[in-house]
PDB file of C-alpha atoms in Angstrom:
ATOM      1  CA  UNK A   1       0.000   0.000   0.000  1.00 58.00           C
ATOM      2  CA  UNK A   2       0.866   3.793  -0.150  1.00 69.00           C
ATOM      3  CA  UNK A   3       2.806   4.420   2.673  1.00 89.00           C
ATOM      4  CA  UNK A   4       2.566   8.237   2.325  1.00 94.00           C
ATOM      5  CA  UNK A   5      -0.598   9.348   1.036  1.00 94.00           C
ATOM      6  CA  UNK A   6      -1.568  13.233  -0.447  1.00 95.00           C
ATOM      7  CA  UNK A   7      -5.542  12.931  -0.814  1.00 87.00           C
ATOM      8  CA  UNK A   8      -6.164  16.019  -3.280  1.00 92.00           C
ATOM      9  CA  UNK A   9      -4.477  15.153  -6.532  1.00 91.00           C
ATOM     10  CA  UNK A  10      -4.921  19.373  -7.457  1.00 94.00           C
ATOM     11  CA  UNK A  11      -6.320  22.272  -5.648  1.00 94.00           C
ATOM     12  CA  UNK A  12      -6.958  25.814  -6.978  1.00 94.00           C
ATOM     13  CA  UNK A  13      -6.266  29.058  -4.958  1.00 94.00           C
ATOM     14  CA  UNK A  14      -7.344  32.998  -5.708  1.00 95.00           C
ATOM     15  CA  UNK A  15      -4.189  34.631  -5.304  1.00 96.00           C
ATOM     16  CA  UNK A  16      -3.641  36.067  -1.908  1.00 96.00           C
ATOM     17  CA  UNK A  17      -5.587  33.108  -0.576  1.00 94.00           C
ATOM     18  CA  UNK A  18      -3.985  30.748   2.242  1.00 94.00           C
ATOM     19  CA  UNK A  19      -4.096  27.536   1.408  1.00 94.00           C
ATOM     20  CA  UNK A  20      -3.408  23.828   3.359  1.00 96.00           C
ATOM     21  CA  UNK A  21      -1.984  20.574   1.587  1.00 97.00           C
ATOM     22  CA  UNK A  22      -2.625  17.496   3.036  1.00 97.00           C
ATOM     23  CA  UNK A  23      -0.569  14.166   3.444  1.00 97.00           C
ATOM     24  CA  UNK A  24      -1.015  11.433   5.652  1.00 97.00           C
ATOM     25  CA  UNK A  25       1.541   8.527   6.601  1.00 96.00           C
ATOM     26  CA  UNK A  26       1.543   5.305   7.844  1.00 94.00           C
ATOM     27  CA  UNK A  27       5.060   4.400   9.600  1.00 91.00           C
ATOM     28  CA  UNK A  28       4.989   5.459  12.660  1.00 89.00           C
ATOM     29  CA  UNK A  29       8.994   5.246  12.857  1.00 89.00           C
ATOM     30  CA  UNK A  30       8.960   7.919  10.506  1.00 91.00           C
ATOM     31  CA  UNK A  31      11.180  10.559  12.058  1.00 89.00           C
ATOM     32  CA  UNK A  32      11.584  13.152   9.103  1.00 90.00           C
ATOM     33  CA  UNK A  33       8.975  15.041   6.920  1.00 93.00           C
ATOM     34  CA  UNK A  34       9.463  17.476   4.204  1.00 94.00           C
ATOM     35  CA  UNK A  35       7.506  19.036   1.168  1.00 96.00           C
ATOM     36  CA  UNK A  36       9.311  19.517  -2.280  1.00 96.00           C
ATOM     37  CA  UNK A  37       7.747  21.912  -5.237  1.00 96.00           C
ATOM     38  CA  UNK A  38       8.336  20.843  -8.682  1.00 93.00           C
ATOM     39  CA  UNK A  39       8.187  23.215 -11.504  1.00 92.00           C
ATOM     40  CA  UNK A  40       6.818  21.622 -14.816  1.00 86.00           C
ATOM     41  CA  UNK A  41      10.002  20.155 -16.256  1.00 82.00           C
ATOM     42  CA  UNK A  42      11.931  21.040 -13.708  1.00 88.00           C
ATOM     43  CA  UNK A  43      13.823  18.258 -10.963  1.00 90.00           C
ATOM     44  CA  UNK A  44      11.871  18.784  -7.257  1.00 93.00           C
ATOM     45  CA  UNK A  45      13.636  21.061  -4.925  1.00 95.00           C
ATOM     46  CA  UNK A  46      12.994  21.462  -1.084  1.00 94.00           C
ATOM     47  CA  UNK A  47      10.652  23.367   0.169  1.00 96.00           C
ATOM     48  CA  UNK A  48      10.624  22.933   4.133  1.00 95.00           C
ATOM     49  CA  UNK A  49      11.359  19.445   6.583  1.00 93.00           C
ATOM     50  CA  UNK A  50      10.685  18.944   9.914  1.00 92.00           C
ATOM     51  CA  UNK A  51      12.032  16.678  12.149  1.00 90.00           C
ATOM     52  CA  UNK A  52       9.905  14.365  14.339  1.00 90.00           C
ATOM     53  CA  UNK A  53      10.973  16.060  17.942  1.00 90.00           C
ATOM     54  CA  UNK A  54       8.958  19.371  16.533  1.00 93.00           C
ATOM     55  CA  UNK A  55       5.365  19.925  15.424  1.00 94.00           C
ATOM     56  CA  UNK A  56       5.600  23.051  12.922  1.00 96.00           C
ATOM     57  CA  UNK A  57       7.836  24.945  11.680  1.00 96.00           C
ATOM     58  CA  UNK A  58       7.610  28.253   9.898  1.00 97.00           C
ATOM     59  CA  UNK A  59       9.465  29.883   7.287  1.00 96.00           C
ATOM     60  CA  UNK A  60       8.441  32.827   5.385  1.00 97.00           C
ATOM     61  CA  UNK A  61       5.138  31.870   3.680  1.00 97.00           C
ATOM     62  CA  UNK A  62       5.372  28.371   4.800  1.00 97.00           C
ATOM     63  CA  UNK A  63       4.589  25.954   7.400  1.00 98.00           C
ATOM     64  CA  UNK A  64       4.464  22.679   7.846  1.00 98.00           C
ATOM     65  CA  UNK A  65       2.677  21.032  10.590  1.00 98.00           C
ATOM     66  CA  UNK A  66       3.497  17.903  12.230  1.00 97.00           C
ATOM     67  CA  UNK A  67       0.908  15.642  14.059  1.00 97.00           C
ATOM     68  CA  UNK A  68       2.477  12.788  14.834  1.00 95.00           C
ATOM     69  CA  UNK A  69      -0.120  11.345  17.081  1.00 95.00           C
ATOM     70  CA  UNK A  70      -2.955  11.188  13.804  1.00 96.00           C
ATOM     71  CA  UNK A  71       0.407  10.471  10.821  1.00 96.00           C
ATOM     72  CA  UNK A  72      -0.203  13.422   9.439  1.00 97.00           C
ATOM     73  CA  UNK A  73       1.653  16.595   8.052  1.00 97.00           C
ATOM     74  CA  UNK A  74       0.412  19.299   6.585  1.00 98.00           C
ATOM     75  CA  UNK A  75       1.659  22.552   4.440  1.00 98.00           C
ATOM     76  CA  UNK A  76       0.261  26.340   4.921  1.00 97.00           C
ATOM     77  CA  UNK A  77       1.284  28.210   2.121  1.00 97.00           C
ATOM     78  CA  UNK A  78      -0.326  31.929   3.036  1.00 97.00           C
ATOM     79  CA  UNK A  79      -0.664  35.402   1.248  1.00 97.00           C
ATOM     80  CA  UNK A  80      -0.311  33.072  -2.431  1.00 97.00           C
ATOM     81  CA  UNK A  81       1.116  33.816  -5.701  1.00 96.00           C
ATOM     82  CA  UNK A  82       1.172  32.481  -8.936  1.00 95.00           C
ATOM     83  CA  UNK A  83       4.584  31.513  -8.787  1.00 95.00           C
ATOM     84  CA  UNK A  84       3.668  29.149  -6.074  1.00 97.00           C
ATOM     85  CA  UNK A  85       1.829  27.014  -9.163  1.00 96.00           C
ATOM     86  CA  UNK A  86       3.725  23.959  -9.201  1.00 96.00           C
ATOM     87  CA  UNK A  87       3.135  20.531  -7.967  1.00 95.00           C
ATOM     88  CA  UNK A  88       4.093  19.685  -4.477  1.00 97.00           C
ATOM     89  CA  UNK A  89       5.168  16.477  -3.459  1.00 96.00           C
ATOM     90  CA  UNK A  90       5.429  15.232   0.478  1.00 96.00           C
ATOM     91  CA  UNK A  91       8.023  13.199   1.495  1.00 94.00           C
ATOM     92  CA  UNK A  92       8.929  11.123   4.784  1.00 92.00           C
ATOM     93  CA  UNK A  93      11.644   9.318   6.334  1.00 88.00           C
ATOM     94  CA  UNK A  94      13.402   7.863   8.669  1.00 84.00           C
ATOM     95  CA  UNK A  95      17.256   8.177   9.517  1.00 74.00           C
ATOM     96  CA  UNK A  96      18.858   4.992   9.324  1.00 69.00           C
ATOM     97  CA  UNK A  97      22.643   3.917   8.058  1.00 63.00           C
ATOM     98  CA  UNK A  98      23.777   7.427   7.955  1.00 61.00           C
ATOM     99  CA  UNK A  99      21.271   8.445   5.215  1.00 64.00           C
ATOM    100  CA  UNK A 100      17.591   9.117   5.172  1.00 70.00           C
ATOM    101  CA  UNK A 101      15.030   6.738   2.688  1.00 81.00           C
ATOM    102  CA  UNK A 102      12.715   9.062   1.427  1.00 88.00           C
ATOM    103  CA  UNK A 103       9.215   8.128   0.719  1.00 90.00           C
ATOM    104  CA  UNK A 104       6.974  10.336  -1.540  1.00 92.00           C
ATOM    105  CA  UNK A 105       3.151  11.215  -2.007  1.00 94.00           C
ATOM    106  CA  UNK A 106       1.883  11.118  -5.084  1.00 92.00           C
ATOM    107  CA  UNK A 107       1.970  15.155  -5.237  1.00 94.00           C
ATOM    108  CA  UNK A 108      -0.916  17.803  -5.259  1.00 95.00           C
ATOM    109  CA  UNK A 109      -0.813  20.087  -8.632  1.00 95.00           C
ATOM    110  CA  UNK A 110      -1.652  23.611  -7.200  1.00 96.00           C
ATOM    111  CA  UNK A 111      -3.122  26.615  -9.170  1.00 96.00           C
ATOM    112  CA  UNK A 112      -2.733  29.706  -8.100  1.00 96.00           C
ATOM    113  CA  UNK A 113      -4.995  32.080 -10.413  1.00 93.00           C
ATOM    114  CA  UNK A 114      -4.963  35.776 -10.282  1.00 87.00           C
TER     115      UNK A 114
ATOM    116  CA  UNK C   1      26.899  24.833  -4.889  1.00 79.00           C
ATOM    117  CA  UNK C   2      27.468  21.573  -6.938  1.00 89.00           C
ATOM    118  CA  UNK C   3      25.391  20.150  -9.809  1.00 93.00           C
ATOM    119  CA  UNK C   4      23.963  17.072 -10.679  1.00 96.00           C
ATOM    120  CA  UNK C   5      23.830  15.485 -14.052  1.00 96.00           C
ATOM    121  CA  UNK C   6      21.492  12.808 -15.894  1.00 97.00           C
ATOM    122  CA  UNK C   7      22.589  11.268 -19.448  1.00 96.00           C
ATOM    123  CA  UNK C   8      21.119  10.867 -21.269  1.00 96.00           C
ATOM    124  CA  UNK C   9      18.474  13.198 -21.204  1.00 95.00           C
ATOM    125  CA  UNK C  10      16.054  11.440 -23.644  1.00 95.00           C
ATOM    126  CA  UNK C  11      16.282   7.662 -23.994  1.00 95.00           C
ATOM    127  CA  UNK C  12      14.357   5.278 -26.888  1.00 94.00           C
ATOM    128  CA  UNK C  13      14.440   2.131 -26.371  1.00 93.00           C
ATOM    129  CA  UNK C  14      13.561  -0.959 -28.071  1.00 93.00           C
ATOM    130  CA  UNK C  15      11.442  -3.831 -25.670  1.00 94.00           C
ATOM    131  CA  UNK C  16      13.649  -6.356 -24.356  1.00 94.00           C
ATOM    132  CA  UNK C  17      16.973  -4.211 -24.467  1.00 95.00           C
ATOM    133  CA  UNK C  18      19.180  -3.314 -21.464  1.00 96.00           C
ATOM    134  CA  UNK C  19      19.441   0.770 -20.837  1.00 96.00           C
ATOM    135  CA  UNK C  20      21.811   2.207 -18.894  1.00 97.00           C
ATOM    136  CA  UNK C  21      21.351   5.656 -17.195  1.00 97.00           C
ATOM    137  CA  UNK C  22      24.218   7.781 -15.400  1.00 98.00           C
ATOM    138  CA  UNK C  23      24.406   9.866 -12.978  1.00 98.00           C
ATOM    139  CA  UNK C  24      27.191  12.539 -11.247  1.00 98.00           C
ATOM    140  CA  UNK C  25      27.411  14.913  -8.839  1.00 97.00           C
ATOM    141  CA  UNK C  26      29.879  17.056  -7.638  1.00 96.00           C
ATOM    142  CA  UNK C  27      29.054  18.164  -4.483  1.00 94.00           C
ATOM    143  CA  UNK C  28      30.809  15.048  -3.147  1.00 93.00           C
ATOM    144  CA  UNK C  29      27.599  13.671  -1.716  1.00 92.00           C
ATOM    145  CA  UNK C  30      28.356  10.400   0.266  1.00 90.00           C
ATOM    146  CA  UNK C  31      24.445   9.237  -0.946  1.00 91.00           C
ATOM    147  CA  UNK C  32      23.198   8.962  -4.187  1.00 93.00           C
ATOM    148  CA  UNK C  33      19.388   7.772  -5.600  1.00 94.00           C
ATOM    149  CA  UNK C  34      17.536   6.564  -8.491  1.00 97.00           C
ATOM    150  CA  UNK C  35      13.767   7.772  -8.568  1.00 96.00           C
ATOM    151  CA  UNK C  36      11.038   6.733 -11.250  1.00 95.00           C
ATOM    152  CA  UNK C  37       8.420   9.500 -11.469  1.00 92.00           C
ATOM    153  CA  UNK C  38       5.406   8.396 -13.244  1.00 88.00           C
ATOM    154  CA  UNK C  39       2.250  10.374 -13.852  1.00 79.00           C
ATOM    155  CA  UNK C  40      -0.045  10.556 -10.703  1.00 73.00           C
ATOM    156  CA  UNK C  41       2.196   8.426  -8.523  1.00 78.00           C
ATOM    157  CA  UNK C  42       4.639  10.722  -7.602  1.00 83.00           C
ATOM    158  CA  UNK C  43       8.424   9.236  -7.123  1.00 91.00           C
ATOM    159  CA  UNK C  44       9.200   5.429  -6.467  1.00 92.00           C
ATOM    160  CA  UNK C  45      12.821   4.831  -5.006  1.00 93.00           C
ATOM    161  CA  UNK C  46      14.472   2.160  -7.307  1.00 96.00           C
ATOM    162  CA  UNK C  47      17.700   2.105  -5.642  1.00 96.00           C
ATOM    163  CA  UNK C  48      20.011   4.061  -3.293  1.00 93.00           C
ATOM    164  CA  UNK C  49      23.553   4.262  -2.292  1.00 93.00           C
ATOM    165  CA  UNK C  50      25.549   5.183   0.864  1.00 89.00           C
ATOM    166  CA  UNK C  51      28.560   5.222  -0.036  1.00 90.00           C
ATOM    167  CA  UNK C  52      31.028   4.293  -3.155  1.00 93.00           C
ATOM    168  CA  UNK C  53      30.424   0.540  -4.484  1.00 92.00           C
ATOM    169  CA  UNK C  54      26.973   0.081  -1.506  1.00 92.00           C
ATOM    170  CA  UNK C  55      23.697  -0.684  -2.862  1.00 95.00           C
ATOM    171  CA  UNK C  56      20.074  -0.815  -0.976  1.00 92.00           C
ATOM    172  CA  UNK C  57      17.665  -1.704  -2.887  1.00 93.00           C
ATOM    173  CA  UNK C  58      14.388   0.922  -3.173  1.00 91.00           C
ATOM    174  CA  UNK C  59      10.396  -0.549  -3.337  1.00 88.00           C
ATOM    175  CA  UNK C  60      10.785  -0.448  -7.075  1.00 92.00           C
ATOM    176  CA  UNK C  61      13.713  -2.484  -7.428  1.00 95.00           C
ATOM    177  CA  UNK C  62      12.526  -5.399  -9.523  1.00 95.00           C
ATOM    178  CA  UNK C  63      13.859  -4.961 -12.942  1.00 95.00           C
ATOM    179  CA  UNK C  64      16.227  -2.891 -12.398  1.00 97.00           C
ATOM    180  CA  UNK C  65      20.185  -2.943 -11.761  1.00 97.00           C
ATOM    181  CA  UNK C  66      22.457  -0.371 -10.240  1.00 98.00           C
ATOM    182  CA  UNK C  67      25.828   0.424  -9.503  1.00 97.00           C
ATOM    183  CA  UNK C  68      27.702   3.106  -7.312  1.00 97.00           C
ATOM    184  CA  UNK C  69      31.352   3.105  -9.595  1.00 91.00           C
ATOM    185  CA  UNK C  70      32.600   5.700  -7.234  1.00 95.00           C
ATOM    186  CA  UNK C  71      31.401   8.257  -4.670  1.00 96.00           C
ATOM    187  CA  UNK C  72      30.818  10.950  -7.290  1.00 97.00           C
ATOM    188  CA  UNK C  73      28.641   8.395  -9.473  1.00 97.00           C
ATOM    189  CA  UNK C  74      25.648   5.967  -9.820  1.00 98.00           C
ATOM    190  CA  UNK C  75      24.405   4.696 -12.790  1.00 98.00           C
ATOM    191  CA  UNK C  76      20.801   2.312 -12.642  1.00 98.00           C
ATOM    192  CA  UNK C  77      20.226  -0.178 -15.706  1.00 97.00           C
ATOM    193  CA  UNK C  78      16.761  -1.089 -16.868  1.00 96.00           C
ATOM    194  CA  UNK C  79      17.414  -4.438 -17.719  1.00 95.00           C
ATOM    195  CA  UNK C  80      14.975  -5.542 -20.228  1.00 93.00           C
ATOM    196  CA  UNK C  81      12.974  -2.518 -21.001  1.00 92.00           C
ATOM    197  CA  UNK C  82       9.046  -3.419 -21.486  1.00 91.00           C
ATOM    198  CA  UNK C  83       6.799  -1.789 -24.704  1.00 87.00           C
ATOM    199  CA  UNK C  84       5.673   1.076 -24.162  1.00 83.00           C
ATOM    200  CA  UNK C  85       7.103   2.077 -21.255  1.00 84.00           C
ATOM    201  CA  UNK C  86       7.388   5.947 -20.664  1.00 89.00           C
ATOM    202  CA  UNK C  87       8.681   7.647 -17.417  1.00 93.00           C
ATOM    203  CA  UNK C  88      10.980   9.892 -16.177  1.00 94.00           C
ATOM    204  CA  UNK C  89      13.892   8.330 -14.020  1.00 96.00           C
ATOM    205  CA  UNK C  90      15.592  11.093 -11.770  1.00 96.00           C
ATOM    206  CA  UNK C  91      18.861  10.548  -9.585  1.00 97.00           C
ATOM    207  CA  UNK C  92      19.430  12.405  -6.438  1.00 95.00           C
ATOM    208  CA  UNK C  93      22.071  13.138  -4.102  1.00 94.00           C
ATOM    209  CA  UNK C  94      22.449  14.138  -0.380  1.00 90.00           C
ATOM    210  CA  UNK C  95      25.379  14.584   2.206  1.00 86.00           C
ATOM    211  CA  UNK C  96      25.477  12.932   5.239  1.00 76.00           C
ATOM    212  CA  UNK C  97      25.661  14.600   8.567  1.00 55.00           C
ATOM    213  CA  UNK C  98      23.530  17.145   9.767  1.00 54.00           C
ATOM    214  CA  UNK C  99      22.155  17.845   7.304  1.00 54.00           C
ATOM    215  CA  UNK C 100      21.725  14.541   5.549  1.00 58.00           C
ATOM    216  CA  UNK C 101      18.255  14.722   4.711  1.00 72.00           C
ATOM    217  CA  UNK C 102      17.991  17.028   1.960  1.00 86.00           C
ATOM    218  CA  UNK C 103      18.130  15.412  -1.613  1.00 91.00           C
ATOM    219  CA  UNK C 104      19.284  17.779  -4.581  1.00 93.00           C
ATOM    220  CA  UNK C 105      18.306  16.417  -7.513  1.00 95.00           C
ATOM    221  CA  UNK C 106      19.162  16.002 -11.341  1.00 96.00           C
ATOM    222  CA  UNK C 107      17.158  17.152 -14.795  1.00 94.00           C
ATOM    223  CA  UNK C 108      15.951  13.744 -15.257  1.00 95.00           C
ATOM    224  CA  UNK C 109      16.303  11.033 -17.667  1.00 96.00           C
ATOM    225  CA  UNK C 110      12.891  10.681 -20.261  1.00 94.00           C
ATOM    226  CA  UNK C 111      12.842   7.089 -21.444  1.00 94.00           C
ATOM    227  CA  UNK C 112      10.631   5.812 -24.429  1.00 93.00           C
ATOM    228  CA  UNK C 113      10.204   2.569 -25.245  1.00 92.00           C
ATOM    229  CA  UNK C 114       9.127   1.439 -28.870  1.00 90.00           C
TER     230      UNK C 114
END
């Protein structure tokens, strides 16, 4: 099965909007959490992580929340643009042999329309 | 900075041949990946690498063969490639330490098979 799960395969936004994105895991030895954007064409890049021993964490536009008691992480992307119209993927882990196994979601294609 | 690079960047194949894909970075990453990236299903680990001439196999292994040559390169094989087949195969990189958890990744490999 899917161990990490994003439920809304798109989502549209008015610009200036605040919007959530949604992904649910399963491991619960999962100690690492991140969202990556992807530009059409373009290789995914990090966006934010958090690590298991917090429950958000904020930067600039962005924040991820961590509720590890429900496997679930979330992004807030707030005061949107159109260049935040990419596809976002979630992706969690856990720290093992020095290096961190990423599992991904299947991505949410966001829209932000002016 | 570093950079990662894919060749080639667009592969045709013919069913039943072996492909080979390579990858190299030069941020002298000690871990190296091979995604698959298919439409709606986000990106499957095939294999990943912790260090020059280790191999862990991903939850899309099957099929597939890889080898870390040295630190600064991994290169995956699709052993017999099946008709039809069309995805986008992306390698990735990240250091190990603190922060081991990020994964910069390359333009991406397009394969076609005939």
């Amino acid at each position: 099965g899917q161990q990490v799960k994003q439920s809304s395969p798109s989502l549209t936004v008015q610009e200036g909007g605040i919007l959530i994105l949604n992904c649910d895991y399963e491991n619960d030895m999962f100690d690492y959490f991140a969202w990556y954007k992807k530009y059409p064409d373009n290789s995914p890049t990090l966006l934010i992580s958090v690590r298991s021993n917090v429950d958000k964490r904020e930067d600039g536009r962005f924040t991820v929340f961590l509720n590890k008691s429900g496997k679930h992480f979330s992004l807030h992307i707030t005061a949107s643009q159109p260049e935040d119209t990419a596809v976002y993927l979630c992706a969690a882990g856990i720290n093992q042999g020095g290096s961190a196994k990423l599992i991904f979601g299947e991505g949410t294609k966001l829209t932000v329309s002016s | 900075g570093g950079i990662i690079t894919q060749t080639p960047k667009f592969l045709i194949g013919q069913e039943g041949q072996k492909l080979t894909l390579k990858c190299q970075q030069n941020f002298n990453h000690d871990t190296m990946y091979w995604y698959r990236q298919d439409s709606g299903k986000g990106l499957r680990l095939i294999y990943y690498s912790i260090t020059e001439n280790d191999l862990q196999k991903g939850d899309l292994s099957e099929g597939y063969d890889a080898s870390r040559e040295k630190k600064s390169s991994f290169s995956l094989t699709v052993t017999s490639a099946q008709k039809n087949e069309m995805a986008v195969f992306l390698c990735a990189s990240s250091m190990s330490g603190a922060n081991q958890d990020t994964q910069y990744f390359g333009p991406g490999t397009r394969l076609l098979v005939l």
